[in-house]
XYZ file of C-alpha atoms in Angstrom:
724
model
C -25.839 -12.639 10.936
C -29.415 -13.244 12.225
C -29.946 -14.001 15.936
C -33.050 -16.029 15.328
C -31.438 -18.953 13.498
C -32.946 -21.666 15.768
C -36.437 -20.231 15.365
C -35.998 -20.116 11.576
C -34.757 -23.717 11.708
C -37.975 -24.875 13.461
C -40.259 -22.908 11.198
C -38.443 -23.849 7.980
C -38.553 -27.471 8.993
C -42.221 -27.498 9.739
C -43.209 -25.508 6.728
C -41.069 -26.901 3.896
C -39.834 -30.173 5.318
C -42.992 -31.783 6.954
C -43.264 -34.342 4.209
C -39.437 -34.754 3.868
C -38.756 -36.950 6.912
C -39.699 -40.267 5.634
C -37.736 -39.744 2.353
C -34.751 -38.538 4.309
C -34.763 -41.692 6.468
C -34.973 -43.841 3.389
C -32.182 -41.920 1.640
C -29.653 -42.603 4.433
C -29.002 -39.060 5.493
C -27.367 -40.428 8.616
C -24.771 -43.128 8.726
C -25.905 -46.629 9.620
C -22.779 -48.530 10.212
C -23.957 -51.402 12.326
C -24.292 -51.786 16.145
C -23.351 -48.969 18.382
C -19.949 -49.610 19.949
C -21.432 -48.546 23.289
C -23.834 -51.488 23.144
C -21.549 -53.940 24.863
C -22.952 -56.679 27.035
C -19.662 -58.502 27.468
C -16.444 -58.058 29.301
C -17.617 -55.829 32.121
C -17.397 -56.675 35.866
C -19.343 -55.123 38.582
C -16.010 -54.393 40.284
C -14.270 -53.187 37.119
C -12.440 -49.960 36.974
C -11.616 -49.228 33.319
C -15.081 -48.212 32.303
C -16.440 -47.251 35.642
C -16.775 -43.543 34.790
C -18.430 -43.916 31.378
C -21.895 -43.160 32.718
C -20.706 -40.016 34.294
C -19.380 -38.470 31.034
C -21.355 -35.672 29.474
C -22.368 -35.801 25.700
C -20.363 -33.848 23.078
C -22.051 -30.505 22.758
C -23.725 -29.710 19.512
C -22.735 -26.130 18.544
C -25.270 -23.737 17.201
C -25.346 -23.261 13.501
C -24.528 -19.618 13.757
C -21.471 -20.074 15.998
C -19.967 -22.689 13.802
C -20.443 -20.512 10.674
C -18.888 -17.559 12.512
C -15.857 -19.671 13.480
C -15.521 -21.103 10.019
C -15.233 -17.593 8.453
C -12.786 -16.645 11.131
C -10.568 -19.615 10.260
C -10.863 -18.863 6.563
C -10.052 -15.181 6.688
C -6.232 -15.414 6.897
C -6.205 -17.622 3.840
C -8.159 -15.380 1.539
C -8.172 -12.112 -0.206
C -10.680 -9.535 0.837
C -12.730 -10.266 -2.304
C -12.641 -13.994 -1.754
C -13.695 -13.669 1.812
C -16.680 -11.589 0.917
C -17.783 -14.217 -1.506
C -17.431 -16.890 1.172
C -19.313 -14.689 3.665
C -22.168 -14.384 1.167
C -22.266 -18.149 0.717
C -22.452 -18.568 4.543
C -25.324 -16.102 4.660
C -27.204 -17.950 2.062
C -26.574 -21.236 3.911
C -27.887 -19.781 7.186
C -31.160 -18.755 5.487
C -31.619 -21.812 3.315
C -30.571 -25.419 3.990
C -28.502 -24.850 6.996
C -31.360 -24.575 9.520
C -33.034 -27.668 7.916
C -29.883 -29.750 8.340
C -29.201 -28.395 11.849
C -32.662 -29.390 12.990
C -32.291 -32.923 11.541
C -28.910 -33.213 13.258
C -30.470 -32.149 16.595
C -32.990 -34.982 16.319
C -30.227 -37.405 15.444
C -28.139 -36.228 18.431
C -30.956 -36.942 20.897
C -30.788 -40.648 20.205
C -27.059 -41.147 19.888
C -24.120 -41.057 22.454
C -22.156 -38.652 20.244
C -23.341 -36.985 17.027
C -19.959 -37.250 15.362
C -18.976 -40.859 16.259
C -20.668 -42.739 13.425
C -19.887 -40.158 10.867
C -16.192 -40.738 11.898
C -16.404 -44.489 11.451
C -18.186 -44.047 8.044
C -15.556 -41.656 6.859
C -12.698 -44.105 7.479
C -14.545 -47.207 6.298
C -16.084 -45.800 3.164
C -12.863 -44.339 1.750
C -12.035 -45.889 -1.601
C -8.674 -44.238 -2.196
C -5.540 -46.396 -2.382
C -4.341 -46.935 1.109
C -0.975 -45.339 1.641
C 1.382 -45.781 4.579
C 2.048 -42.135 4.462
C -1.566 -40.883 4.262
C -2.873 -38.672 7.035
C -6.268 -39.194 8.559
C -7.459 -35.690 7.449
C -7.112 -35.780 3.680
C -9.742 -34.839 1.180
C -10.380 -37.605 -1.363
C -12.871 -38.133 -4.109
C -14.188 -41.718 -4.252
C -16.078 -43.016 -7.187
C -19.432 -41.112 -7.265
C -21.320 -44.297 -8.250
C -19.978 -46.401 -5.429
C -22.310 -48.009 -2.894
C -21.258 -46.497 0.386
C -21.759 -48.541 3.484
C -19.892 -49.276 6.597
C -20.373 -51.482 9.544
C -18.909 -52.685 12.779
C -18.910 -56.498 13.086
C -18.769 -58.106 16.410
C -17.855 -61.734 15.839
C -20.208 -64.226 17.433
C -22.269 -61.572 19.102
C -24.279 -59.581 16.660
C -25.198 -59.641 12.981
C -23.971 -56.639 11.050
C -26.457 -54.343 9.401
C -25.657 -52.120 6.590
C -27.300 -49.314 4.508
C -26.266 -48.190 1.098
C -26.671 -44.696 -0.394
C -25.587 -43.874 -3.917
C -23.878 -40.617 -3.314
C -20.632 -38.918 -4.205
C -18.698 -38.700 -1.010
C -15.919 -36.270 -0.286
C -14.204 -37.723 2.705
C -12.572 -35.840 5.366
C -10.668 -38.844 6.568
C -8.641 -41.317 4.548
C -6.962 -44.551 5.592
C -3.970 -43.774 7.823
C -1.000 -45.578 9.079
C 0.447 -43.607 12.027
C 3.586 -44.952 13.569
C 5.874 -44.322 16.597
C 9.317 -45.460 17.463
C 10.287 -46.675 20.968
C 13.387 -45.756 22.756
C 15.787 -48.596 23.130
C 15.672 -50.928 26.164
C 18.024 -49.331 28.820
C 19.610 -52.836 29.249
C 21.794 -53.291 26.137
C 21.796 -57.095 26.389
C 17.979 -56.996 25.746
C 18.128 -55.103 22.535
C 18.528 -58.078 20.157
C 15.506 -58.779 18.007
C 14.134 -61.901 19.729
C 14.635 -60.684 23.324
C 13.233 -57.252 22.504
C 10.242 -58.643 20.605
C 9.407 -61.145 23.388
C 9.464 -58.491 26.019
C 7.318 -56.102 23.919
C 4.794 -58.728 23.034
C 4.539 -59.840 26.734
C 3.953 -56.175 27.709
C 1.363 -55.699 25.001
C -0.467 -58.772 26.074
C -0.572 -57.547 29.648
C -2.051 -54.274 28.505
C -4.675 -56.108 26.404
C -5.518 -58.495 29.255
C -5.984 -55.611 31.625
C -8.583 -54.092 29.208
C -10.279 -57.413 28.774
C -10.593 -57.822 32.543
C -11.711 -54.254 33.030
C -8.841 -53.417 35.363
C -6.774 -51.013 33.253
C -6.830 -47.649 35.318
C -9.022 -45.131 33.547
C -7.420 -42.002 32.033
C -7.920 -38.709 33.692
C -6.780 -35.119 33.015
C -6.744 -32.732 36.044
C -8.982 -35.088 38.021
C -11.519 -35.220 35.053
C -12.283 -38.766 33.721
C -11.795 -39.456 30.043
C -13.782 -41.788 27.838
C -12.190 -45.262 27.562
C -14.435 -46.465 24.824
C -11.634 -46.576 22.250
C -9.759 -49.071 24.268
C -12.249 -51.805 23.391
C -11.146 -51.355 19.719
C -7.430 -51.818 20.166
C -6.993 -55.625 20.177
C -8.673 -58.414 18.177
C -9.753 -55.842 15.717
C -9.382 -55.813 11.860
C -10.427 -53.502 9.124
C -11.952 -55.732 6.362
C -12.410 -54.323 2.902
C -15.622 -54.479 0.902
C -16.880 -53.262 -2.452
C -19.633 -51.420 -0.659
C -17.523 -50.055 2.185
C -15.279 -51.563 4.715
C -16.191 -53.012 8.105
C -14.551 -53.562 11.446
C -14.361 -56.991 12.829
C -13.768 -57.596 16.555
C -13.090 -60.887 18.231
C -13.106 -60.148 22.052
C -11.973 -63.705 22.857
C -8.882 -63.788 20.652
C -5.911 -65.651 22.207
C -3.321 -65.673 19.344
C -1.172 -63.119 17.532
C 0.018 -63.067 13.846
C 3.812 -62.951 13.272
C 5.209 -61.768 9.942
C 8.774 -62.454 8.764
C 9.994 -61.958 5.221
C 6.307 -61.578 4.271
C 5.615 -65.124 5.637
C 2.712 -65.306 8.071
C 2.471 -67.380 11.267
C -0.183 -67.855 13.984
C 1.149 -67.976 17.491
C -0.983 -68.732 20.485
C -0.159 -66.478 23.372
C -3.019 -66.896 25.865
C -4.143 -70.048 27.511
C -7.472 -71.409 26.381
C -10.402 -70.311 28.560
C -8.269 -67.948 30.581
C -6.158 -64.857 30.118
C -2.936 -66.417 31.267
C 0.054 -65.281 29.082
C 2.774 -67.390 27.530
C 6.079 -66.954 29.423
C 8.774 -64.921 27.846
C 11.207 -67.934 27.507
C 8.800 -69.969 25.398
C 7.754 -66.872 23.470
C 11.403 -66.292 22.578
C 11.863 -69.841 21.489
C 8.763 -69.648 19.231
C 9.939 -66.343 17.700
C 13.414 -67.666 16.946
C 11.753 -70.669 15.241
C 9.777 -68.406 13.086
C 12.869 -66.377 12.043
C 14.706 -69.607 11.294
C 11.815 -70.848 9.090
C 11.395 -67.594 7.322
C 15.087 -67.269 6.672
C 15.150 -70.576 4.950
C 12.418 -69.537 2.416
C 14.144 -68.637 -0.997
C 14.214 -64.891 -1.469
C 12.363 -65.133 -4.747
C 9.434 -66.721 -2.952
C 8.892 -64.016 -0.317
C 7.285 -61.276 -2.410
C 5.374 -63.795 -4.431
C 3.504 -64.992 -1.369
C 3.464 -61.747 0.655
C -0.341 -61.368 0.847
C 0.013 -58.415 3.151
C 1.013 -56.321 0.133
C -2.711 -56.367 -0.860
C -3.547 -54.425 2.289
C -1.881 -51.349 0.714
C -4.217 -51.372 -2.291
C -7.533 -49.294 -2.502
C -10.512 -50.932 -0.801
C -12.195 -52.359 -3.975
C -9.039 -53.903 -5.306
C -8.225 -55.495 -1.980
C -11.750 -56.654 -1.404
C -11.851 -58.356 -4.934
C -8.519 -59.931 -4.393
C -9.618 -61.239 -1.015
C -12.807 -62.663 -2.454
C -10.845 -64.387 -5.233
C -8.453 -65.945 -2.717
C -11.289 -67.254 -0.561
C -12.833 -68.783 -3.620
C -9.570 -70.389 -4.703
C -9.348 -72.597 -1.641
C -10.754 -73.329 1.815
C -7.532 -72.664 3.657
C -7.348 -69.187 2.251
C -10.717 -68.178 3.885
C -9.512 -69.876 7.157
C -6.270 -67.890 6.995
C -8.207 -64.585 6.625
C -10.342 -65.575 9.780
C -7.118 -66.361 11.718
C -5.505 -63.051 10.736
C -8.658 -60.837 11.349
C -9.326 -62.415 14.693
C -5.740 -62.044 16.064
C -5.025 -59.809 18.936
C -2.411 -57.868 16.918
C 0.401 -58.315 14.394
C 4.128 -58.686 15.156
C 6.435 -57.860 12.239
C 9.984 -59.266 12.632
C 12.004 -57.241 10.097
C 15.359 -58.464 8.743
C 17.041 -54.888 8.601
C 18.948 -52.914 11.101
C 18.340 -49.083 10.656
C 20.832 -46.951 12.309
C 19.737 -43.326 11.748
C 16.577 -42.131 13.397
C 15.045 -41.017 10.066
C 15.600 -44.525 8.677
C 14.016 -46.099 11.807
C 10.910 -43.724 11.353
C 10.597 -44.661 7.648
C 10.810 -48.329 8.553
C 7.927 -48.104 11.095
C 5.798 -46.076 8.665
C 6.134 -48.014 5.396
C 9.069 -50.451 5.527
C 12.101 -50.322 3.200
C 12.241 -50.681 -0.603
C 15.136 -52.970 -1.559
C 15.315 -54.709 -4.961
C 17.655 -57.663 -5.409
C 17.831 -59.652 -8.598
C 14.653 -57.963 -9.768
C 12.790 -59.108 -6.648
C 11.463 -57.026 -3.699
C 13.277 -58.009 -0.515
C 12.594 -54.817 1.574
C 10.584 -54.826 4.745
C 7.680 -53.181 2.842
C 6.461 -56.705 2.088
C 6.366 -57.592 5.837
C 3.285 -55.638 6.860
C -0.445 -56.074 7.382
C -1.839 -52.542 7.563
C -5.409 -53.531 8.523
C -4.437 -54.206 12.058
C -2.347 -52.817 14.955
C 1.257 -53.877 14.287
C 4.228 -54.096 16.554
C 7.567 -53.860 14.513
C 10.927 -55.078 15.674
C 14.151 -54.974 13.598
C 17.211 -57.234 13.895
C 19.092 -54.602 15.889
C 16.249 -54.103 18.340
C 14.793 -50.897 16.811
C 11.093 -51.099 17.513
C 7.880 -49.188 17.068
C 4.144 -49.459 16.488
C 2.009 -48.898 13.348
C -1.631 -48.174 14.138
C -4.802 -48.820 12.084
C -6.554 -45.608 12.888
C -10.334 -46.331 12.176
C -11.503 -46.872 15.790
C -8.784 -45.098 17.798
C -7.036 -41.753 17.877
C -3.564 -40.669 18.768
C -4.168 -39.923 22.377
C -5.199 -43.569 23.016
C -2.567 -45.053 20.671
C 0.409 -43.095 22.078
C -0.734 -43.667 25.648
C -0.837 -47.434 24.948
C 2.666 -47.249 23.402
C 3.876 -45.554 26.551
C 2.457 -48.336 28.779
C 3.824 -51.025 26.494
C 7.345 -49.686 26.624
C 7.282 -49.237 30.462
C 6.007 -52.773 30.792
C 8.751 -54.155 28.503
C 11.596 -52.850 30.603
C 9.985 -53.527 34.003
C 11.150 -57.125 34.337
C 14.701 -58.561 34.365
C 15.649 -60.981 31.665
C 14.703 -64.112 33.567
C 11.645 -62.717 35.408
C 8.300 -64.415 34.854
C 5.013 -62.609 35.570
C 2.660 -64.257 37.971
C 0.008 -64.021 35.245
C 2.172 -66.011 32.787
C 1.726 -69.622 31.869
C 4.499 -71.918 33.116
C 6.708 -73.342 30.444
C 5.281 -76.908 30.973
C 1.840 -75.685 30.074
C 2.684 -74.508 26.642
C 3.618 -76.423 23.504
C 7.397 -76.774 23.461
C 10.036 -77.187 20.773
C 11.095 -80.589 19.620
C 13.798 -82.166 21.749
C 17.257 -82.978 20.413
C 18.946 -79.692 20.092
C 18.224 -76.457 18.340
C 15.347 -76.479 15.905
C 16.304 -76.906 12.303
C 14.998 -74.634 9.627
C 11.371 -75.362 8.639
C 10.737 -77.123 12.043
C 7.588 -75.503 13.507
C 6.575 -76.084 17.177
C 3.025 -77.480 17.758
C 1.971 -74.114 19.190
C 2.717 -72.406 15.904
C 0.991 -72.588 12.564
C 2.436 -71.239 9.294
C -0.299 -69.994 7.095
C 0.036 -71.530 3.501
C -1.837 -69.997 0.606
C -3.359 -71.147 -2.691
C -2.510 -68.291 -5.001
C -4.046 -68.229 -8.410
C -2.312 -66.527 -11.353
C -4.568 -63.416 -11.180
C -3.632 -62.820 -7.548
C 0.080 -63.269 -8.354
C -0.426 -60.462 -10.845
C -2.235 -58.447 -8.332
C 0.568 -58.898 -5.743
C 3.036 -57.608 -8.388
C 0.880 -54.547 -9.058
C 0.366 -53.821 -5.303
C 4.253 -53.961 -4.792
C 4.820 -51.560 -7.719
C 2.131 -49.121 -6.421
C 3.616 -49.182 -2.962
C 7.180 -48.704 -4.187
C 6.059 -45.733 -6.186
C 4.491 -44.098 -3.157
C 7.477 -44.867 -0.917
C 9.827 -43.203 -3.377
C 7.735 -40.125 -3.580
C 7.789 -39.532 0.101
C 10.545 -37.942 2.135
C 10.982 -37.944 5.888
C 13.383 -35.967 8.010
C 13.901 -35.591 11.789
C 15.362 -32.924 13.974
C 16.678 -33.400 17.512
C 16.932 -29.745 18.766
C 18.779 -29.597 22.075
C 19.389 -25.827 22.542
C 16.315 -25.424 24.665
C 12.840 -26.904 25.424
C 9.779 -26.534 27.539
C 11.563 -24.924 30.524
C 13.053 -22.071 28.560
C 9.852 -21.603 26.487
C 7.654 -21.168 29.611
C 10.316 -18.897 31.136
C 9.865 -16.679 28.030
C 6.155 -16.450 28.845
C 4.748 -18.742 26.119
C 2.594 -21.865 26.111
C 4.985 -24.533 24.690
C 2.477 -25.855 22.037
C 1.539 -22.243 20.996
C 5.259 -21.408 20.753
C 5.822 -24.290 18.393
C 2.871 -23.641 16.215
C 3.488 -19.944 15.639
C 7.234 -20.751 15.070
C 6.197 -23.216 12.464
C 4.149 -20.635 10.519
C 7.075 -18.214 10.681
C 9.408 -20.926 9.326
C 7.038 -21.723 6.528
C 6.707 -18.063 5.617
C 10.473 -17.783 5.733
C 10.681 -20.466 2.967
C 7.660 -19.636 0.768
C 6.675 -16.020 1.553
C 3.076 -16.898 2.459
C 0.871 -18.404 5.158
C -0.991 -21.637 4.586
C -3.655 -23.751 6.281
C -2.586 -25.272 9.574
C -4.221 -28.138 11.481
C -3.718 -29.582 14.890
C -6.028 -32.251 16.337
C -7.146 -32.146 19.981
C -8.880 -35.004 21.753
C -12.405 -34.567 23.120
C -12.427 -37.661 25.349
C -13.829 -35.722 28.272
C -17.123 -36.362 26.404
C -18.874 -39.752 25.958
C -17.295 -41.516 22.889
C -15.286 -38.435 22.199
C -12.774 -38.665 19.305
C -10.941 -35.509 18.181
C -11.662 -31.930 17.060
C -9.481 -29.583 15.085
C -7.572 -26.466 15.931
C -7.117 -24.361 12.801
C -3.781 -22.924 13.740
C -3.488 -20.326 11.025
C -5.162 -17.573 13.120
C -5.002 -13.917 11.969
C -2.520 -13.278 14.812
C -0.340 -16.227 13.792
C -0.374 -14.978 10.172
C 0.599 -11.468 11.390
C 3.461 -12.858 13.335
C 4.827 -14.955 10.381
C 4.874 -11.840 8.342
C 6.365 -9.412 10.791
C 8.957 -11.929 11.960
C 10.257 -12.144 8.451
C 10.157 -8.362 7.888
C 13.621 -6.948 8.209
C 12.234 -3.458 8.787
C 10.133 -4.401 11.851
C 11.759 -3.931 15.283
C 12.572 -6.782 17.631
C 10.138 -5.353 20.222
C 7.326 -5.363 17.620
C 8.021 -8.946 16.670
C 8.056 -10.058 20.297
C 4.801 -8.271 21.060
C 3.078 -9.762 18.000
C 4.413 -13.252 18.970
C 2.803 -12.982 22.385
C -0.582 -11.918 20.740
C -0.362 -14.955 18.420
C 0.441 -17.336 21.361
C -2.495 -16.064 23.305
C -4.846 -16.450 20.285
C -3.557 -20.032 19.810
C -4.289 -20.874 23.408
C -7.714 -19.448 23.308
C -8.810 -21.265 20.185
C -7.344 -24.535 21.476
C -9.397 -24.219 24.646
C -12.523 -23.744 22.630
C -11.817 -26.780 20.537
C -11.155 -29.096 23.523
C -14.600 -28.093 24.771
C -16.080 -29.426 21.470
C -16.978 -25.833 20.291
C -14.961 -25.892 17.091
C -16.829 -25.493 13.825
C -14.807 -28.330 12.137
C -16.562 -31.547 13.163
C -20.019 -29.832 13.270
C -19.763 -28.555 9.712
C -18.232 -31.763 8.416
C -21.310 -33.680 9.613
C -23.661 -31.148 8.025
C -21.670 -31.448 4.861
C -22.154 -35.150 4.670
C -25.937 -34.761 5.356
C -26.188 -32.129 2.720
C -24.504 -34.214 0.027
C -26.752 -37.186 0.694
C -29.833 -34.960 0.744
C -28.862 -33.280 -2.543
C -28.099 -36.545 -4.307
C -31.467 -38.092 -3.137
C -33.416 -34.931 -4.237
C -31.756 -34.926 -7.605
C -32.488 -38.593 -8.086
C -36.038 -38.137 -6.986
C -36.558 -35.216 -9.312
C -36.083 -37.445 -12.322
C -38.446 -40.058 -10.955
C -41.232 -38.339 -9.038
C -43.677 -41.245 -9.240
C -41.259 -43.473 -7.249
C -41.317 -41.390 -4.123
C -45.083 -41.714 -3.781
C -45.721 -37.953 -3.462
C -43.958 -37.606 -0.157
C -41.674 -34.727 -1.399
C -42.778 -31.573 -2.916
C -39.713 -31.085 -5.177
C -38.772 -27.507 -6.117
C -35.690 -25.711 -6.861
C -35.237 -24.185 -3.381
C -34.376 -27.686 -2.125
C -31.375 -27.782 -4.642
C -29.667 -24.504 -3.719
C -26.182 -24.326 -5.200
C -25.036 -21.041 -3.698
C -24.028 -22.637 -0.440
C -21.059 -22.819 2.011
C -20.126 -26.299 0.789
C -19.761 -25.329 -2.963
C -17.888 -22.127 -2.268
C -14.109 -22.229 -3.021
C -13.415 -21.342 0.593
C -14.734 -24.674 1.753
C -12.144 -26.564 -0.396
C -9.372 -24.146 0.665
C -9.993 -24.706 4.338
C -10.292 -28.419 3.695
C -6.866 -28.630 2.061
C -4.417 -28.866 4.991
C -0.819 -27.834 4.199
C 0.711 -27.902 7.731
C -0.815 -30.822 9.710
C 0.724 -31.128 13.141
C 0.630 -33.364 16.156
C 1.981 -32.542 19.515
C 3.124 -35.806 21.139
C 3.612 -35.748 24.875
C 5.347 -39.025 25.745
C 8.719 -39.568 27.345
C 9.141 -43.094 26.141
C 9.046 -42.566 22.357
C 11.734 -41.120 20.063
C 9.650 -39.931 17.178
C 6.213 -40.190 15.702
C 5.314 -39.929 12.022
C 2.545 -40.060 9.495
C 2.060 -38.789 5.965
C 1.190 -35.525 4.264
C -2.477 -34.427 3.712
C -1.784 -32.881 0.248
C 0.813 -33.114 -2.466
C 2.278 -29.820 -1.378
C 1.641 -30.396 2.343
C 3.663 -31.519 5.315
C 3.037 -33.427 8.440
C 4.953 -32.281 11.470
C 4.990 -34.336 14.693
C 6.818 -32.930 17.610
C 7.830 -33.607 21.223
C 8.478 -30.598 23.525
C 10.527 -31.887 26.491
C 12.071 -29.920 29.237
C 15.407 -29.178 27.560
C 14.872 -30.223 23.952
C 12.474 -30.645 21.088
C 12.231 -33.549 18.637
C 10.521 -32.923 15.203
C 9.551 -35.275 12.356
C 8.597 -33.803 8.990
C 7.083 -35.849 6.144
C 6.154 -34.742 2.683
C 5.985 -35.846 -0.942
C 7.158 -32.599 -2.505
C 10.925 -33.120 -1.783
C 10.920 -30.219 0.781
C 11.253 -31.958 4.071
C 14.841 -31.154 4.649
C 14.307 -27.506 3.781
C 11.444 -27.072 6.225
C 13.393 -28.905 9.005
C 16.268 -26.566 8.422
C 13.942 -23.558 8.440
C 12.331 -24.706 11.749
C 15.772 -25.151 13.334
C 16.877 -21.672 12.226
C 13.720 -20.099 13.343
C 14.054 -21.703 16.810
C 17.552 -20.144 17.067
C 16.505 -16.795 15.822
C 13.539 -16.465 18.140
C 15.654 -17.309 21.115
C 18.244 -14.634 20.091
C 15.473 -12.093 19.438
C 13.761 -12.566 22.829
C 17.133 -12.450 24.724
C 17.944 -9.115 23.052
C 14.684 -7.398 23.930
């Protein structure tokens, strides 16, 4: 590869693109999704601590074009034959001498005026996705929206700024799709507090305390080895909703919200939990009374009515369908529009489910997508009791509880850390304790006097949201339920609680725990299918301003070599152990690169998005040269097709088969989300001192087989190492 790529970039840009800048700006090469999330003039105090280190954080580095292309080919090599790899290398060389330097130069200019070059592309990827939202979808799935759609996205800050949008008629292959990622809490250590109402009240109170700490800028900032991490994502946890649109979704934020939404049997209620003009929290006693009243009211609704009025089902549909249904509901009646405003502006959603899952796999499934239960031809499962466009706390009748995250603005490191704090806060007070920040009972609306509330009796602090539902929306609800049921039935989830050994034993063997799991996973997959496939592990980049995540491509040449030799009966145990150590060291090295923001993944993704828009604009302008006013000298070299992004290798590396997430949290049992491809798996894992917990999800019916293979490989590796 040439060593003068940057010089070529500048020369090429000046020579062949000097007249291209204005047209590029007009074409929307870069995302314009509304106000920068960093432009916050509210909620900060001079003595605040949460965001005190933001100004000290460095920018995410922009890798060189040559280094990203080199890393791309290295990640691709284990997945290709020699002939295929040579073709991909040729495509990369062509890219480096044609459009690559042009795009890199444009991205450099963009990076100069933005806090983080990847940030808005990330928002746009989530918000412009037009695939049907699935509770099991992962956030890194390739999807093909309608090529004729008007792509736009925005972040809308209620009462502060007006949203701005830009549309570009392009065919968009998205790296991210809508995701629901979920986690399950451990039970409260006090058994008397594991009934639904008590558990829900304690978790809601703890969640509110966490939200208020962010609002008051007093949540301790995160650090890693003394290094501050970006806290920007915390602004987007509460009072936030993803709102659908025909031309792309948007994020709506109400920083002054003081109510939550409670769902029970698909019925929707508003509950005020913060005192007006202050951040004082409703006390747990009154909160419990209100939640019990909601359950009583929802239980009294005839079963056949629930799914017919469960508007939350529409949040599982694709963006355009959901947007049009929402518009039809708003046009049907004034109260429908008001209801959407109430839901969007709520702090978060509480789902009170009427089931009591016993097995951990059933608990995990319930937190991800709810249950599918048909009685008398009507859906009565908890799948109707969700609103996927917001953060949701879920509590079952037996106290099983968890969180389901809307993933547009936040990543797993922030979501899981929040879950940890919520759980710790929920068990920190005794049953009758009242926080000094809470509102006394006399200050909150109370239940009617005269004994326990009867069914359908709603305290004045509550509001049940009633809907005017026209016939076409009734049909849409039925369709949404059928689509959701189909997806639930096609997915499989299995869990493994492996107690033979854990982190302590792994480190004593001389391995990094995460590297050990990753290379074991590749060996287990090879054991089943006789080949290596594309692996993916996200790592956060929050040491940089507005950092999100980057990607470790775990199928290194060394990991592939170990997968093969471990399953080779002719290889000696000593050879296998040596190869395993080489694979572990390679995984550690590539992980360190990625945490520094030096991976090729995000960089090339952004260049890919720019390239597609540029190609679409040039093709459109080529048919109508008079409409561009002579700004562009159109010729075929602008429309090169022998490029990195059209090479089959790009699609292969973009199709993830083993998507993993290492969850380091002592207060959760399991975490789960869905597979990135029809023949793919998601694997979430905890590596604790003396055990490992694993969740596998897929839609190819192979989850149990992979779980069993992982377990057997754990056992075989321990035996192998002990014998050497």
